[in-house]
PDB file of C-alpha atoms in Angstrom:
ATOM      1  CA  MET A 562     -25.667 -36.718 -22.848  1.00  0.00           C
ATOM      2  CA  THR A 563     -26.244 -39.960 -20.928  1.00  0.00           C
ATOM      3  CA  LEU A 564     -22.953 -41.306 -22.251  1.00  0.00           C
ATOM      4  CA  PHE A 565     -21.027 -38.237 -21.000  1.00  0.00           C
ATOM      5  CA  GLY A 566     -22.698 -38.508 -17.584  1.00  0.00           C
ATOM      6  CA  ALA A 567     -21.749 -42.173 -17.279  1.00  0.00           C
ATOM      7  CA  MET A 568     -18.158 -41.406 -18.302  1.00  0.00           C
ATOM      8  CA  ALA A 569     -17.936 -38.617 -15.745  1.00  0.00           C
ATOM      9  CA  LEU A 570     -19.118 -40.912 -12.943  1.00  0.00           C
ATOM     10  CA  THR A 571     -16.938 -43.893 -13.828  1.00  0.00           C
ATOM     11  CA  GLY A 572     -13.992 -42.335 -15.658  1.00  0.00           C
ATOM     12  CA  CYS A 573     -12.587 -40.325 -12.754  1.00  0.00           C
ATOM     13  CA  SER A 574     -11.122 -41.788  -9.644  1.00  0.00           C
ATOM     14  CA  GLN A 575     -10.233 -39.846  -6.560  1.00  0.00           C
ATOM     15  CA  PHE A 576      -6.511 -39.552  -5.790  1.00  0.00           C
ATOM     16  CA  SER A 577      -5.519 -41.472  -2.709  1.00  0.00           C
ATOM     17  CA  ASP A 578      -2.173 -41.048  -0.982  1.00  0.00           C
ATOM     18  CA  ASP A 579      -2.762 -43.940   1.416  1.00  0.00           C
ATOM     19  CA  THR A 580      -0.255 -46.133  -0.341  1.00  0.00           C
ATOM     20  CA  ASN A 581       3.387 -45.338  -0.925  1.00  0.00           C
ATOM     21  CA  PRO A 582       4.733 -47.899  -3.411  1.00  0.00           C
ATOM     22  CA  TYR A 583       8.308 -46.741  -2.759  1.00  0.00           C
ATOM     23  CA  ASP A 584       8.007 -46.663   1.049  1.00  0.00           C
ATOM     24  CA  VAL A 585      10.155 -43.512   1.157  1.00  0.00           C
ATOM     25  CA  THR A 586      10.369 -41.304   4.227  1.00  0.00           C
ATOM     26  CA  GLU A 587      12.531 -38.280   4.894  1.00  0.00           C
ATOM     27  CA  SER A 588      15.528 -39.046   7.088  1.00  0.00           C
ATOM     28  CA  VAL A 589      16.086 -37.422  10.461  1.00  0.00           C
ATOM     29  CA  LYS A 590      18.600 -34.580  10.175  1.00  0.00           C
ATOM     30  CA  GLY A 591      20.882 -35.479  13.077  1.00  0.00           C
ATOM     31  CA  ILE A 592      22.917 -32.491  14.160  1.00  0.00           C
ATOM     32  CA  SER A 593      24.451 -33.925  17.297  1.00  0.00           C
ATOM     33  CA  GLY A 594      28.241 -34.000  17.420  1.00  0.00           C
ATOM     34  CA  VAL A 595      31.147 -31.630  17.897  1.00  0.00           C
ATOM     35  CA  TRP A 596      30.942 -28.607  15.616  1.00  0.00           C
ATOM     36  CA  LYS A 597      34.104 -26.572  14.974  1.00  0.00           C
ATOM     37  CA  LEU A 598      33.862 -22.992  13.776  1.00  0.00           C
ATOM     38  CA  LYS A 599      35.437 -22.661  10.318  1.00  0.00           C
ATOM     39  CA  ASN A 600      34.187 -19.346   8.944  1.00  0.00           C
ATOM     40  CA  VAL A 601      32.736 -16.158  10.426  1.00  0.00           C
ATOM     41  CA  THR A 602      31.198 -13.198   8.630  1.00  0.00           C
ATOM     42  CA  ARG A 603      29.938  -9.923  10.100  1.00  0.00           C
ATOM     43  CA  ASN A 604      27.441  -8.087   7.925  1.00  0.00           C
ATOM     44  CA  ASN A 605      28.503 -10.308   4.991  1.00  0.00           C
ATOM     45  CA  VAL A 606      32.213  -9.420   5.399  1.00  0.00           C
ATOM     46  CA  ASP A 607      34.527 -12.357   6.098  1.00  0.00           C
ATOM     47  CA  ILE A 608      36.298 -11.771   9.434  1.00  0.00           C
ATOM     48  CA  THR A 609      37.662 -15.301   9.904  1.00  0.00           C
ATOM     49  CA  SER A 610      41.287 -14.165   9.680  1.00  0.00           C
ATOM     50  CA  ASP A 611      40.770 -11.264  12.142  1.00  0.00           C
ATOM     51  CA  MET A 612      40.653 -13.563  15.181  1.00  0.00           C
ATOM     52  CA  ASP A 613      41.482 -17.143  16.151  1.00  0.00           C
ATOM     53  CA  PHE A 614      38.086 -18.826  15.931  1.00  0.00           C
ATOM     54  CA  SER A 615      39.572 -22.328  15.655  1.00  0.00           C
ATOM     55  CA  LYS A 616      39.371 -23.125  19.385  1.00  0.00           C
ATOM     56  CA  PHE A 617      35.620 -22.496  19.645  1.00  0.00           C
ATOM     57  CA  ALA A 618      33.558 -25.680  19.539  1.00  0.00           C
ATOM     58  CA  LEU A 619      29.892 -26.438  20.063  1.00  0.00           C
ATOM     59  CA  HIS A 620      29.328 -29.903  21.533  1.00  0.00           C
ATOM     60  CA  MET A 621      25.741 -30.965  20.791  1.00  0.00           C
ATOM     61  CA  ASN A 622      25.151 -34.274  22.522  1.00  0.00           C
ATOM     62  CA  ASN A 623      22.661 -36.992  21.538  1.00  0.00           C
ATOM     63  CA  ASP A 624      20.863 -36.572  24.875  1.00  0.00           C
ATOM     64  CA  GLY A 625      19.888 -32.981  23.971  1.00  0.00           C
ATOM     65  CA  THR A 626      22.542 -31.250  26.071  1.00  0.00           C
ATOM     66  CA  TYR A 627      25.190 -28.899  24.743  1.00  0.00           C
ATOM     67  CA  HIS A 628      28.558 -27.590  25.912  1.00  0.00           C
ATOM     68  CA  ILE A 629      30.447 -24.574  24.583  1.00  0.00           C
ATOM     69  CA  GLU A 630      34.225 -24.887  24.426  1.00  0.00           C
ATOM     70  CA  ASN A 631      36.360 -21.704  24.407  1.00  0.00           C
ATOM     71  CA  TYR A 632      33.439 -19.274  24.407  1.00  0.00           C
ATOM     72  CA  LEU A 633      33.058 -16.545  21.800  1.00  0.00           C
ATOM     73  CA  PRO A 634      30.019 -14.268  21.436  1.00  0.00           C
ATOM     74  CA  PHE A 635      27.202 -16.688  20.701  1.00  0.00           C
ATOM     75  CA  VAL A 636      23.438 -16.910  21.282  1.00  0.00           C
ATOM     76  CA  VAL A 637      24.040 -18.423  24.743  1.00  0.00           C
ATOM     77  CA  GLU A 638      26.981 -18.365  27.167  1.00  0.00           C
ATOM     78  CA  LYS A 639      26.384 -21.297  29.500  1.00  0.00           C
ATOM     79  CA  ASP A 640      25.867 -25.007  28.933  1.00  0.00           C
ATOM     80  CA  GLY A 641      22.318 -26.345  28.734  1.00  0.00           C
ATOM     81  CA  THR A 642      19.939 -28.176  26.428  1.00  0.00           C
ATOM     82  CA  TRP A 643      19.170 -27.883  22.721  1.00  0.00           C
ATOM     83  CA  ALA A 644      16.297 -28.913  20.423  1.00  0.00           C
ATOM     84  CA  THR A 645      15.151 -28.409  16.835  1.00  0.00           C
ATOM     85  CA  ASP A 646      11.676 -27.499  15.657  1.00  0.00           C
ATOM     86  CA  ASP A 647      11.375 -30.653  13.508  1.00  0.00           C
ATOM     87  CA  PRO A 648      13.641 -33.714  13.260  1.00  0.00           C
ATOM     88  CA  HIS A 649      13.045 -34.190   9.507  1.00  0.00           C
ATOM     89  CA  TYR A 650      12.854 -30.571   8.303  1.00  0.00           C
ATOM     90  CA  PRO A 651      14.599 -28.463  10.970  1.00  0.00           C
ATOM     91  CA  PHE A 652      14.837 -24.702  10.522  1.00  0.00           C
ATOM     92  CA  ARG A 653      14.905 -23.429  14.134  1.00  0.00           C
ATOM     93  CA  LEU A 654      17.413 -24.373  16.777  1.00  0.00           C
ATOM     94  CA  SER A 655      16.639 -23.647  20.442  1.00  0.00           C
ATOM     95  CA  PHE A 656      19.153 -23.381  23.252  1.00  0.00           C
ATOM     96  CA  GLN A 657      18.191 -23.233  26.919  1.00  0.00           C
ATOM     97  CA  GLU A 658      20.965 -22.429  29.349  1.00  0.00           C
ATOM     98  CA  ASN A 659      20.991 -24.308  32.639  1.00  0.00           C
ATOM     99  CA  GLY A 660      18.934 -22.290  35.103  1.00  0.00           C
ATOM    100  CA  ALA A 661      17.426 -19.976  32.457  1.00  0.00           C
ATOM    101  CA  ALA A 662      13.691 -19.273  32.510  1.00  0.00           C
ATOM    102  CA  SER A 663      13.325 -19.423  28.723  1.00  0.00           C
ATOM    103  CA  ASP A 664      15.133 -20.615  25.642  1.00  0.00           C
ATOM    104  CA  VAL A 665      16.799 -18.712  22.810  1.00  0.00           C
ATOM    105  CA  SER A 666      15.944 -19.737  19.232  1.00  0.00           C
ATOM    106  CA  VAL A 667      17.827 -19.051  16.026  1.00  0.00           C
ATOM    107  CA  ASP A 668      17.280 -19.891  12.381  1.00  0.00           C
ATOM    108  CA  PHE A 669      19.860 -22.271  10.989  1.00  0.00           C
ATOM    109  CA  ASN A 670      20.804 -24.228   7.881  1.00  0.00           C
ATOM    110  CA  ILE A 671      22.436 -27.629   7.606  1.00  0.00           C
ATOM    111  CA  PRO A 672      23.624 -27.868   3.998  1.00  0.00           C
ATOM    112  CA  VAL A 673      25.833 -30.640   2.707  1.00  0.00           C
ATOM    113  CA  ILE A 674      29.123 -29.188   1.431  1.00  0.00           C
ATOM    114  CA  ASN A 675      31.741 -31.433  -0.171  1.00  0.00           C
ATOM    115  CA  GLY A 676      29.831 -34.489   1.022  1.00  0.00           C
ATOM    116  CA  GLN A 677      29.792 -33.350   4.662  1.00  0.00           C
ATOM    117  CA  ARG A 678      26.938 -31.807   6.616  1.00  0.00           C
ATOM    118  CA  SER A 679      27.702 -28.283   7.830  1.00  0.00           C
ATOM    119  CA  LEU A 680      25.902 -26.039  10.302  1.00  0.00           C
ATOM    120  CA  GLN A 681      25.254 -22.335   9.658  1.00  0.00           C
ATOM    121  CA  ILE A 682      23.823 -20.047  12.322  1.00  0.00           C
ATOM    122  CA  SER A 683      23.147 -16.323  11.983  1.00  0.00           C
ATOM    123  CA  LEU A 684      23.007 -14.273  15.182  1.00  0.00           C
ATOM    124  CA  SER A 685      23.200 -10.731  16.522  1.00  0.00           C
ATOM    125  CA  PRO A 686      24.890 -10.810  19.945  1.00  0.00           C
ATOM    126  CA  GLY A 687      24.623  -7.364  21.532  1.00  0.00           C
ATOM    127  CA  CYS A 688      24.058  -4.932  18.674  1.00  0.00           C
ATOM    128  CA  ALA A 689      21.147  -5.819  16.374  1.00  0.00           C
ATOM    129  CA  SER A 690      22.743  -3.942  13.453  1.00  0.00           C
ATOM    130  CA  ASN A 691      25.628  -6.477  13.363  1.00  0.00           C
ATOM    131  CA  VAL A 692      24.685  -9.864  11.978  1.00  0.00           C
ATOM    132  CA  TYR A 693      27.240 -12.625  12.388  1.00  0.00           C
ATOM    133  CA  THR A 694      27.083 -15.856  10.426  1.00  0.00           C
ATOM    134  CA  TYR A 695      28.941 -18.758  11.989  1.00  0.00           C
ATOM    135  CA  LYS A 696      29.734 -21.662   9.673  1.00  0.00           C
ATOM    136  CA  PHE A 697      30.651 -24.891  11.418  1.00  0.00           C
ATOM    137  CA  GLU A 698      32.023 -28.208  10.229  1.00  0.00           C
ATOM    138  CA  LYS A 699      31.374 -31.402  12.109  1.00  0.00           C
ATOM    139  CA  GLU A 700      34.485 -32.840  13.727  1.00  0.00           C
ATOM    140  CA  GLN A 701      35.141 -36.345  12.516  1.00  0.00           C
TER     141      GLN A 701
END
């Protein structure tokens, strides 16, 4: 019994995460740049060919400002500022129009497709029963 007690006290060590032998940290998911609209669905039906979406662009600047080029129904209409909920693991994107009292937030994804980061935003401008998904590609 004494032997088992001694083994229990000396045989177990507490896990410590104070050291990271690989010195790995998650990279910041930079989403600044010019995003061109490439695909649009409404209620999961592809409507990209129904309208010319190619002129719409979302300019998201490094300084946290944004500009909308050739407006289409979107979560905001006017230029302003943008921010994410977390630089390493972002899931919410907030837009605040210049002069607006509050911001508008949307869920978004930034998957890598064919080696390039893309931006996907789902929104319901106007009628809540219509859900649009905008898929953007970053302009090179």
